[in-house]
XYZ file of C-alpha atoms in Angstrom:
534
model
C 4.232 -46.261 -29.738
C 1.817 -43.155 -29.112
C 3.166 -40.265 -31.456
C 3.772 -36.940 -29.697
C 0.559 -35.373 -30.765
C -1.999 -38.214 -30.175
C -4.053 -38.457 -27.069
C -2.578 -40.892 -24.915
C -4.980 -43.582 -23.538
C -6.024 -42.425 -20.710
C -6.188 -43.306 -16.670
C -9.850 -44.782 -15.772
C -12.039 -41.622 -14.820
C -10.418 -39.357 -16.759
C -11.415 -37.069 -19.670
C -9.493 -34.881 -21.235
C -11.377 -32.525 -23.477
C -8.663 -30.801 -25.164
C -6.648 -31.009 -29.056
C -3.298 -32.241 -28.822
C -0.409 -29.767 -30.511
C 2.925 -31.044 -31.368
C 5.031 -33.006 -28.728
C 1.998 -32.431 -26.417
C 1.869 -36.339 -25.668
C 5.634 -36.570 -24.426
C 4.070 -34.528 -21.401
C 0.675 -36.171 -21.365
C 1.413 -39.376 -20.712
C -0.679 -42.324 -18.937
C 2.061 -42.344 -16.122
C 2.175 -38.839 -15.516
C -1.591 -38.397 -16.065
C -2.259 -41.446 -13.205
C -0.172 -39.490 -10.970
C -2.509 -36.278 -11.216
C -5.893 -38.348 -11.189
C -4.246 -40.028 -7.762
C -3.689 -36.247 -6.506
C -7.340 -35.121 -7.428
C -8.635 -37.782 -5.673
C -6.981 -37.236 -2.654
C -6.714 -33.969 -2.048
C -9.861 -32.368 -4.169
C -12.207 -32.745 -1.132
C -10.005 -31.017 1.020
C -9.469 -27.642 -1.583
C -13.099 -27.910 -2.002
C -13.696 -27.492 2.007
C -10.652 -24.697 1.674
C -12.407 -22.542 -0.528
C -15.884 -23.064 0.934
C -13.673 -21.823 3.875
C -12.744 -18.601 2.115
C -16.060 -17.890 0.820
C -17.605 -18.037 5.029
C -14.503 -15.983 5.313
C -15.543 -13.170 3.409
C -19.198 -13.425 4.877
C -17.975 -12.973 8.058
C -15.448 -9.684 6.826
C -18.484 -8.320 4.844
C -20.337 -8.174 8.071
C -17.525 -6.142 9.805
C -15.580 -8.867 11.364
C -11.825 -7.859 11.030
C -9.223 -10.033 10.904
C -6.250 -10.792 13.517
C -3.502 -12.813 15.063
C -5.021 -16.178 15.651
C -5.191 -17.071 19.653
C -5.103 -20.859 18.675
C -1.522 -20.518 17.064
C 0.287 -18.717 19.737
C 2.187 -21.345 20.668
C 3.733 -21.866 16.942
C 4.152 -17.810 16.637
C 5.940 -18.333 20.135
C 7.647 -21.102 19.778
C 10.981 -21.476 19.416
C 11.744 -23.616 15.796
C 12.933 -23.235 12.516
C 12.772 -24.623 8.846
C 14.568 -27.439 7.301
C 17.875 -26.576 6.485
C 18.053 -25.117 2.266
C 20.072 -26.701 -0.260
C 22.849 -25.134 -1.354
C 21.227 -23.582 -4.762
C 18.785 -21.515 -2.660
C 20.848 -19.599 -0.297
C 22.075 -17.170 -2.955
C 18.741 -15.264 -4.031
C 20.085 -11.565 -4.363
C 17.767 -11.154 -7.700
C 15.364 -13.187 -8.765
C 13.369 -12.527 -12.421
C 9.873 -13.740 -13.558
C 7.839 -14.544 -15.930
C 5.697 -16.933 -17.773
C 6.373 -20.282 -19.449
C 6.949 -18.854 -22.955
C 9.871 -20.377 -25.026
C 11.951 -17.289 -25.985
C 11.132 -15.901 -21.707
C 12.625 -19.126 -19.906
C 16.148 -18.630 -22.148
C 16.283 -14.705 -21.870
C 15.585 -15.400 -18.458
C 17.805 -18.119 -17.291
C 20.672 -16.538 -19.407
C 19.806 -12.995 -17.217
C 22.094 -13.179 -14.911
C 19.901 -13.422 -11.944
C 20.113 -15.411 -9.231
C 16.864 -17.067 -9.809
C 14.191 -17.606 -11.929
C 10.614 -18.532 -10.814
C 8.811 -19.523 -14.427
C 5.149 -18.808 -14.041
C 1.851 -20.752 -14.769
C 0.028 -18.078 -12.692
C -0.789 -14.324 -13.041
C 1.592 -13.381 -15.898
C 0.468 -16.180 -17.855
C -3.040 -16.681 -19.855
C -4.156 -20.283 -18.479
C -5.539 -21.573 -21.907
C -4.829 -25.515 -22.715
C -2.159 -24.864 -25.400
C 0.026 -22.072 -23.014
C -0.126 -24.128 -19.893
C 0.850 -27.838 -21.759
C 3.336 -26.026 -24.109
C 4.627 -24.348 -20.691
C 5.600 -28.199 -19.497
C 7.395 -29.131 -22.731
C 8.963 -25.356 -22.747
C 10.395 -26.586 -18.962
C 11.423 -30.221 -19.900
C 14.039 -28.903 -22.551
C 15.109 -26.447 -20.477
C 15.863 -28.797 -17.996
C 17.579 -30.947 -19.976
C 19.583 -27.743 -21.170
C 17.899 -28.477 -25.381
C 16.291 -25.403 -25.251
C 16.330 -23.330 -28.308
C 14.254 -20.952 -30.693
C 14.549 -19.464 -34.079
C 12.605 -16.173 -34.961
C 13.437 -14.899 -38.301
C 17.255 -14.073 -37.744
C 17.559 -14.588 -34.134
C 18.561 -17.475 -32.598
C 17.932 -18.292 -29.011
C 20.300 -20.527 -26.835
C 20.686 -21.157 -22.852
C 24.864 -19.733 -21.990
C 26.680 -21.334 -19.737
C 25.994 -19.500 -16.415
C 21.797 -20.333 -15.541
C 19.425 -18.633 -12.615
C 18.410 -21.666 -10.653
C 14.792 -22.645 -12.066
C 11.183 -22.081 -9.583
C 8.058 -22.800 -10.300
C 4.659 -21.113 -9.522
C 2.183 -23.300 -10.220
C -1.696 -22.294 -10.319
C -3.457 -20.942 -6.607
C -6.068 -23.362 -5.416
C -8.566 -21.165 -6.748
C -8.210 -22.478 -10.511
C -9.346 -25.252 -11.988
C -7.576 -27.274 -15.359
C -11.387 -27.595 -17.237
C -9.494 -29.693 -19.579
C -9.072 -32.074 -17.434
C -11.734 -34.479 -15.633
C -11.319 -36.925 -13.165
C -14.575 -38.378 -12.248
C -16.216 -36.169 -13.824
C -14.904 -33.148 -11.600
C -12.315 -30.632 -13.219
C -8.881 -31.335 -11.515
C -7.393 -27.808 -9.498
C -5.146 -26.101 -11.799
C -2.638 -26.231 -9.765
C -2.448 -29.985 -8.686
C -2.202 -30.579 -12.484
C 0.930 -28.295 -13.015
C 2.908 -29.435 -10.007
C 2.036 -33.051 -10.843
C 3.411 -32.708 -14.595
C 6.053 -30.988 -13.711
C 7.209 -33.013 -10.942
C 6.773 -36.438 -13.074
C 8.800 -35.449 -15.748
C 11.643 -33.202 -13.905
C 12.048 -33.496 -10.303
C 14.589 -36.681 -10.439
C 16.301 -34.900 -13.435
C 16.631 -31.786 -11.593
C 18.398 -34.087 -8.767
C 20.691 -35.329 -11.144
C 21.722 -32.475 -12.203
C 22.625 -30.867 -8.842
C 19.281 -28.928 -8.347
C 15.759 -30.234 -7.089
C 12.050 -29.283 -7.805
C 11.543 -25.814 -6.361
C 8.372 -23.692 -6.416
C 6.272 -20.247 -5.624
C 3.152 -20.856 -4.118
C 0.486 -18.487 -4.809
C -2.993 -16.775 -3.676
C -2.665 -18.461 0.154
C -4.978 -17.446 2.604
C -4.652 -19.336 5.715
C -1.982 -21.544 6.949
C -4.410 -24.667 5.938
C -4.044 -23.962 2.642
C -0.097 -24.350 3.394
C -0.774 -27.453 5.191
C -3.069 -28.982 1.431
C 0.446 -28.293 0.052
C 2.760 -29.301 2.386
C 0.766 -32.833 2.254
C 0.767 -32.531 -1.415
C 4.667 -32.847 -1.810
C 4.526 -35.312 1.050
C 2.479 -37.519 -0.882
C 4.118 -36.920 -4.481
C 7.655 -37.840 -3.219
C 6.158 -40.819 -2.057
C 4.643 -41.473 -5.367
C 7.530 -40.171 -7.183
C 10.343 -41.681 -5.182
C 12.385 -38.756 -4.050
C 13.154 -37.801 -0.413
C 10.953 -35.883 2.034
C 12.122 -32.924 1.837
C 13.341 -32.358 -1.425
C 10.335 -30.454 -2.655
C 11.243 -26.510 -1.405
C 8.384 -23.935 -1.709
C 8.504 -20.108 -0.963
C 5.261 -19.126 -0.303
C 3.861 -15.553 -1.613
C 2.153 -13.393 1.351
C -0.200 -12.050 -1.445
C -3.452 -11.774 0.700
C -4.176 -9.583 3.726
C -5.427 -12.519 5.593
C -2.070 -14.617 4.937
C -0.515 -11.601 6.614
C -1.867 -12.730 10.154
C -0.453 -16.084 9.431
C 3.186 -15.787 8.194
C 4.762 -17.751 10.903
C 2.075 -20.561 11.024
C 2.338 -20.928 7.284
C 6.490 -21.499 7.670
C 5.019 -24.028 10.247
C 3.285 -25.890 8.142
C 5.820 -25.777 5.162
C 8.932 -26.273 7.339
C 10.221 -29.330 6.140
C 9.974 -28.363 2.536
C 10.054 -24.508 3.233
C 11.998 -21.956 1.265
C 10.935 -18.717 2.883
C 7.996 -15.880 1.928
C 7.995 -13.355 -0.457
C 6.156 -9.946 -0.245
C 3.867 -10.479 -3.160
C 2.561 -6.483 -3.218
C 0.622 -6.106 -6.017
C -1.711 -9.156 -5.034
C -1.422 -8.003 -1.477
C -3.329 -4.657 -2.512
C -5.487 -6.401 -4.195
C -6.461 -8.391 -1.728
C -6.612 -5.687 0.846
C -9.582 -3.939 -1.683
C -11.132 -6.966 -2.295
C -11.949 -7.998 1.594
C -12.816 -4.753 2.675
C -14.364 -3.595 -0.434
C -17.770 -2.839 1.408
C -16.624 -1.239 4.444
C -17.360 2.838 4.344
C -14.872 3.550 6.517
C -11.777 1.916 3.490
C -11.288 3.741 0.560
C -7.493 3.584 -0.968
C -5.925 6.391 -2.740
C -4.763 5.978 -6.317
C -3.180 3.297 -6.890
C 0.324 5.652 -7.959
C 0.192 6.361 -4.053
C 0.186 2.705 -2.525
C 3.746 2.594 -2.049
C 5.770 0.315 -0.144
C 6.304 3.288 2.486
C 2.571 4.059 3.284
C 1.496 2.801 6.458
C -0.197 -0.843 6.086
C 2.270 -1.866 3.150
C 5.140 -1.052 5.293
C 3.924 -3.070 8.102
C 3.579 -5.955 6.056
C 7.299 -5.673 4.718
C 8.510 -5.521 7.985
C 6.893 -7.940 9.788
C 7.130 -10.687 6.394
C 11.011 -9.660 7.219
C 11.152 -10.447 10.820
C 9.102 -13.483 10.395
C 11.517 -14.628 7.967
C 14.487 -14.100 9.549
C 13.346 -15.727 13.188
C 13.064 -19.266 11.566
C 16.343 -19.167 9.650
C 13.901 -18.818 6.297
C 14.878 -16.536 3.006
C 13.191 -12.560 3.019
C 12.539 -11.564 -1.077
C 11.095 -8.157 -1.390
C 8.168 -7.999 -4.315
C 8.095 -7.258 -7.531
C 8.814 -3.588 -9.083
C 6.686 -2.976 -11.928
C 9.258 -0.754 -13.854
C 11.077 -1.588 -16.391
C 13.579 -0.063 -18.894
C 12.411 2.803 -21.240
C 14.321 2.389 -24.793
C 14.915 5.523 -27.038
C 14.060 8.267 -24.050
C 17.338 8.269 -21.726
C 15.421 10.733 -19.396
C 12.668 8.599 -18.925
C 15.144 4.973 -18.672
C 16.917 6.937 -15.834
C 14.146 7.953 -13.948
C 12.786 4.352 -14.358
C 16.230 2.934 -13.231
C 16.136 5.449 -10.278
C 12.621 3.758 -8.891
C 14.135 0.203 -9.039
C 17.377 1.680 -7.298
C 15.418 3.104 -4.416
C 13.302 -0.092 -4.301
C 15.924 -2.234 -3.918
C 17.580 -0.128 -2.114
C 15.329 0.049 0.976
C 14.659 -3.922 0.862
C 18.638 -4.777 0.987
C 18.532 -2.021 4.119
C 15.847 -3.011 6.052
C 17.124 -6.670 5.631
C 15.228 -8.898 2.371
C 17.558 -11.418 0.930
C 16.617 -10.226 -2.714
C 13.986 -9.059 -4.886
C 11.824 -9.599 -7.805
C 12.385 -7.945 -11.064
C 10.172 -8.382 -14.440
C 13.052 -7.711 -16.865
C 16.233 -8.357 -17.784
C 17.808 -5.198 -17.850
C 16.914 -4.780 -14.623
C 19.481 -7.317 -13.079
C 22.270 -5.147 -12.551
C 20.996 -2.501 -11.008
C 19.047 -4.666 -8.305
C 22.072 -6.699 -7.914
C 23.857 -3.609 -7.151
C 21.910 -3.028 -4.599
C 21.960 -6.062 -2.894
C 25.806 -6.791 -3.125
C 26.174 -3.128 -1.717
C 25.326 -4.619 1.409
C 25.559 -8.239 1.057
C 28.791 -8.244 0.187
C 30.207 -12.173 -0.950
C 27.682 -13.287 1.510
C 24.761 -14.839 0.093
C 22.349 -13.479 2.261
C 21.822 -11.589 5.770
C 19.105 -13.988 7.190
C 21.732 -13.083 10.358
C 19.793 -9.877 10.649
C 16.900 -10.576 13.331
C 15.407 -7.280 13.263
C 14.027 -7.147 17.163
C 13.013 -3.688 16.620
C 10.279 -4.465 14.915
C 6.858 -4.670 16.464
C 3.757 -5.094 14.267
C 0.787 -4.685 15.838
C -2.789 -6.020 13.709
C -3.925 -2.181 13.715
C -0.591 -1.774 11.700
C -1.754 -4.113 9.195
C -5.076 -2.539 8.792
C -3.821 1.131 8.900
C -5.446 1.682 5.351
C -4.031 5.158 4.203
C -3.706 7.235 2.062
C -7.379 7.720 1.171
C -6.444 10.745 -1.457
C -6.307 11.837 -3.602
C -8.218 9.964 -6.005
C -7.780 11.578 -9.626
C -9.351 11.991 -12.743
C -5.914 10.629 -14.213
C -5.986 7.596 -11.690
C -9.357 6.885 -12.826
C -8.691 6.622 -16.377
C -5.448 5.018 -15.676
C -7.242 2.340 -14.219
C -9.424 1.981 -16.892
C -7.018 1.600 -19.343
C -4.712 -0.342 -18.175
C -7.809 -2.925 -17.580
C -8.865 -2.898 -20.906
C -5.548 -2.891 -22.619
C -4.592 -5.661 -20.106
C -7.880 -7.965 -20.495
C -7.523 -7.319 -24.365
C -4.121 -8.818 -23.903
C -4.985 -11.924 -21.564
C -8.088 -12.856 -23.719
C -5.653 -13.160 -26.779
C -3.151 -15.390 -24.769
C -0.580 -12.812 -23.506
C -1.013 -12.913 -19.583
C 2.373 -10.102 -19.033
C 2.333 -7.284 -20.997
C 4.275 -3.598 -20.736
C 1.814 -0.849 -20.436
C 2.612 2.798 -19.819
C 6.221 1.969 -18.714
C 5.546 -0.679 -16.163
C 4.778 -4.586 -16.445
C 1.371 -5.078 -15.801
C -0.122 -8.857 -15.344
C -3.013 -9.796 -13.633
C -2.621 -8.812 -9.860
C -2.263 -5.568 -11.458
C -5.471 -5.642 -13.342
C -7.084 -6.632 -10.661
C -6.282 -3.369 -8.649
C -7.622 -1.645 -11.634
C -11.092 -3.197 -11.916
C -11.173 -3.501 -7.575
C -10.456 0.178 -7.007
C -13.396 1.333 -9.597
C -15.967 -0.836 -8.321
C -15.151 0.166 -5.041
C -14.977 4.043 -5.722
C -17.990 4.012 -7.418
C -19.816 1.854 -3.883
C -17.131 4.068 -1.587
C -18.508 7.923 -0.243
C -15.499 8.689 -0.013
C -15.067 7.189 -3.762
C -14.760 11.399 -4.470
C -12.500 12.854 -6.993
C -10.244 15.382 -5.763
C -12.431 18.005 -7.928
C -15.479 17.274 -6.072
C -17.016 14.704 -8.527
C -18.516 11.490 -7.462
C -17.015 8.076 -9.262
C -20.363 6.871 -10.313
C -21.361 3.809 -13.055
C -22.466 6.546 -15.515
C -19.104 8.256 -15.373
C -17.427 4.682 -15.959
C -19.225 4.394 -18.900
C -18.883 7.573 -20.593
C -14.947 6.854 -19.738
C -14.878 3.463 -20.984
C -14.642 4.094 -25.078
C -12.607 7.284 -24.774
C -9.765 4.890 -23.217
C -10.737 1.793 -25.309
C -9.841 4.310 -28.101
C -6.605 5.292 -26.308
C -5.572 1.862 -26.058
C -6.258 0.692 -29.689
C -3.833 3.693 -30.671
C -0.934 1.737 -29.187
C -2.284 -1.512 -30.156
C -3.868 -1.183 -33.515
C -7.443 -1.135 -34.287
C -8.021 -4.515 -36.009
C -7.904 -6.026 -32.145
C -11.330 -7.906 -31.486
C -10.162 -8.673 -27.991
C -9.468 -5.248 -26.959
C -13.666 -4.421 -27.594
C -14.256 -7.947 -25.601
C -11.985 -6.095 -22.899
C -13.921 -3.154 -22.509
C -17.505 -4.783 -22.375
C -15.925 -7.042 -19.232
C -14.431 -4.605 -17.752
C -17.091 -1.847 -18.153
C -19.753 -4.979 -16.587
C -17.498 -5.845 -14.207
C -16.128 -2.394 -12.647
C -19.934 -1.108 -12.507
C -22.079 -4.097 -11.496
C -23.535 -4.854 -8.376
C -21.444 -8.561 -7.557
C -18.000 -8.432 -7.495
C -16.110 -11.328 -8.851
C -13.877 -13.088 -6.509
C -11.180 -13.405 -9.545
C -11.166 -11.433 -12.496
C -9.515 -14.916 -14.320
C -12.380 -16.869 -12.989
C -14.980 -15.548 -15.400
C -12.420 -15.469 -18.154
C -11.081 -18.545 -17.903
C -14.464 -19.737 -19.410
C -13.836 -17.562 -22.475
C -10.593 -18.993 -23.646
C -9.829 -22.062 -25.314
């Protein structure tokens, strides 16, 4: 019998180019392994085409083309049909929690008190081999409710009372480089939802739930249809029902925007609504129009959920939502509690209260926090209008109208600060410093910050710096040399908080610095990292 921390013998075609830890082979196994060498050889020509897709994509935006409702899907956005009825486990999503697949986060997390929690392989999560396989085994005892952790005193133990359990597996952007099947690197993704699905998904049955998951980074509703045959294909291989699978899909990109009802489409057997992924979404929104003159966002402080494109968005994700009988979950607030300053907690608290407050009024179903003393409050919300019921997908919201200008009504454009400058800065470095030592979520300057977060950082500089209207509200250009000359005096702000014997923290600043002032822009900041990382 393989022990737990041998390399299993392997499917034909595959490598594996990675150590095995402790109880890393009760995850790796040949079985579960064939099953993700069967998926990559399926589906990887497809996700190759996709993303080839997405790169003629931005061509075509870089040249000025702008994006819209697509005239060949009027019929779905028209037509008159709704998802596959949700089991009984997802109807009741008033809060939901995240975060990544760390031991002591999955029990503080399922013992929150939240409705659900979606465990994350994604953006609060650093992607290197021993995180994302230690993730799996982190999941399977969870499961199995044989969770547990000791840290010096403290003992860690799942209650009684659990969030139901999601998933967000990697976007089809990422590759597993561990991993090689033929000799190409399996998507990221594929190799998460396979593992996870092998070892849990009848277990999950058993025990009154099923195999539910966020999908990330979508930007058409072909990508929706790669998943959607995915899980058609894995309950096949897997034998569970059709259907079982459920996946809410994050509208995280501005061009998944003009596709919300053709991406519930596509998913609608194994559909579990949308969920207004904002900080991605802003991201995304600098990242396609990055070169136009006439786009140039404010601040990233001022890109609220009430300024005019982000509001849009809400609305119409809402409506969407709520026409096909699918769940509406409001994004994520990046606040979170302040301890030892009551002034500062309370003002904190306040934000998330007024969040929450206008997503349960408008209509959402729930919405995403990033800490656990955070559930209360947002359930408040929600319950204040809810009620008992467990949601109000009831309320159709025919008032609402959102036209494509909507979507690309880019304001504010100011101001744009010396203090948003250098906020971006260093919460980039201190961020990257963070990721590159294996620590993908991380609590800077009283908010959560993981990587859609970063990625506003290092998008907004580069653009300001290409921008005219990249002007500080002084009258100063943001130019490369000022960058620089900004760079250390934050690097040296950041190591005050996080100690100067940091290596990855000087790493940060160099890739940031290159990155924020050079003339390419990376599609990904994680792209380019992931190659750094074990």
């Amino acid at each position: 019998m393989t022990k737990t921390n041998e390399m299993p013998a392997l499917p034909a075609g595959m490598q594996i180019n990675a150590p095995m830890e402790p109880r890393f082979g009760e995850i790796l196994t040949r079985e579960a392994l064939e099953l993700v060498a069967k998926l990559h050889r399926a589906f990887e020509p497809r996700r190759r085409e996709l993303l080839a897709a997405r790169a003629a994509r931005v061509k075509r935006l870089d040249a000025g083309e702008r994006p819209d409702f697509l005239p060949e899907t009027r019929k779905i956005r028209e037509g008159d049909w709704k998802i596959a009825p949700l089991p009984k486990d997802l109807l009741c999503r008033r809060v939901e929690i995240t975060g990544p697949v760390e031991r002591k986060m999955i029990i503080n997390a399922l013992n929150s008190g939240a409705d659900i929690y979606m465990t994350d392989f994604e953006d609060s999560n650093t992607p290197n081999w021993s995180n994302q396989v230690q993730g799996q085994v982190n999941l399977h005892d969870a499961i199995r409710r044989t969770i547990s952790l000791e840290v010096g005193e403290k003992s860690y133990r799942l209650g009684k009372k659990l969030a139901v359990l999601k998933v967000r597996p990697r976007g089809w952007h990422l590759d597993e480089k561990h991993v090689l099947v033929d000799g190409q690197r399996v998507s990221g993704g594929l190799f998460d939802l396979g593992l996870f699905l092998f070892h849990n998904a009848k277990e999950l049955l058993e025990r009154g739930s099923g195999p539910y998951f966020y999908l990330p980074k979508l930007e058409s509703h072909l990508e929706a249809r790669l998943w959607n045959d995915v899980f058609v294909m894995v309950q096949n291989e897997i034998g569970i029902p059709q259907g079982t699978i459920k996946a809410t899909v994050l509208i995280e990109t501005i061009l998944a925007a003009f596709e919300m009802d053709e991406i519930l489409y596509e998913l609608r057997e194994h559909s579990a609504g949308l969920n207004a992924g904002r900080w991605d979404y802003i991201f995304s929104c600098i990242k396609k129009f990055r070169l136009d003159e006439n786009f140039c966002l404010a601040d990233r402080a001022q890109i609220t959920m009430q300024v005019p494109f982000m509001r849009a968005y809400a609305l119409l994700l809402l409506k969407t939502c709520h026409r096909r009988n699918a769940p509406a979950i409001g994004g994520m607030s990046a606040l979170i509690p302040i301890k030892n300053d009551p002034e500062r907690n309370e003002k904190a608290l306040a934000g998330i209260r007024d969040g929450k407050a206008r997503d349960a009024d408008d209509g959402y179903d729930g919405g995403w926090i990033a800490h656990p003393g955070l559930v209360e409050v947002t359930m408040g919300e929600f319950v204040r209008v809810l009620g008992d019921r467990p949601n109000q997908i009831d309320k159709q919201r025919p008032d609402v109208d959102v036209s494509a200008a909507e979507l690309l009504d880019f304001r504010p454009e100011a101001p744009i600060t010396e203090a948003g400058l250098r906020n971006n800065i260093n919460v980039g470095i201190h961020y990257l410093g963070s990721w590159l030592a294996g620590n993908g979520c991380v609590p800077i300057h009283d908010l959560m910050e993981d990587a859609a977060t970063a990625e506003i950082s290092r998008s907004q500089v580069w653009q300001w710096i290409r921008s005219p209207k990249g002007v500080l509200d002084d009258g100063r250009k943001v130019t490369p040399e000022l960058v620089r000359a900004m760079v250390p005096q934050e690097l040296a702000k950041v190591k005050q908080v996080v100690g100067d014997d940091a290596p990855t923290y000087d790493q940060a600043a160099v890739i940031f610095e290159k990155m924020s002032t050079s003339a390419d822009y990376a599609e990904f900041l994680t792209l380019p990292l992931y190659e750094e990382i074990e």
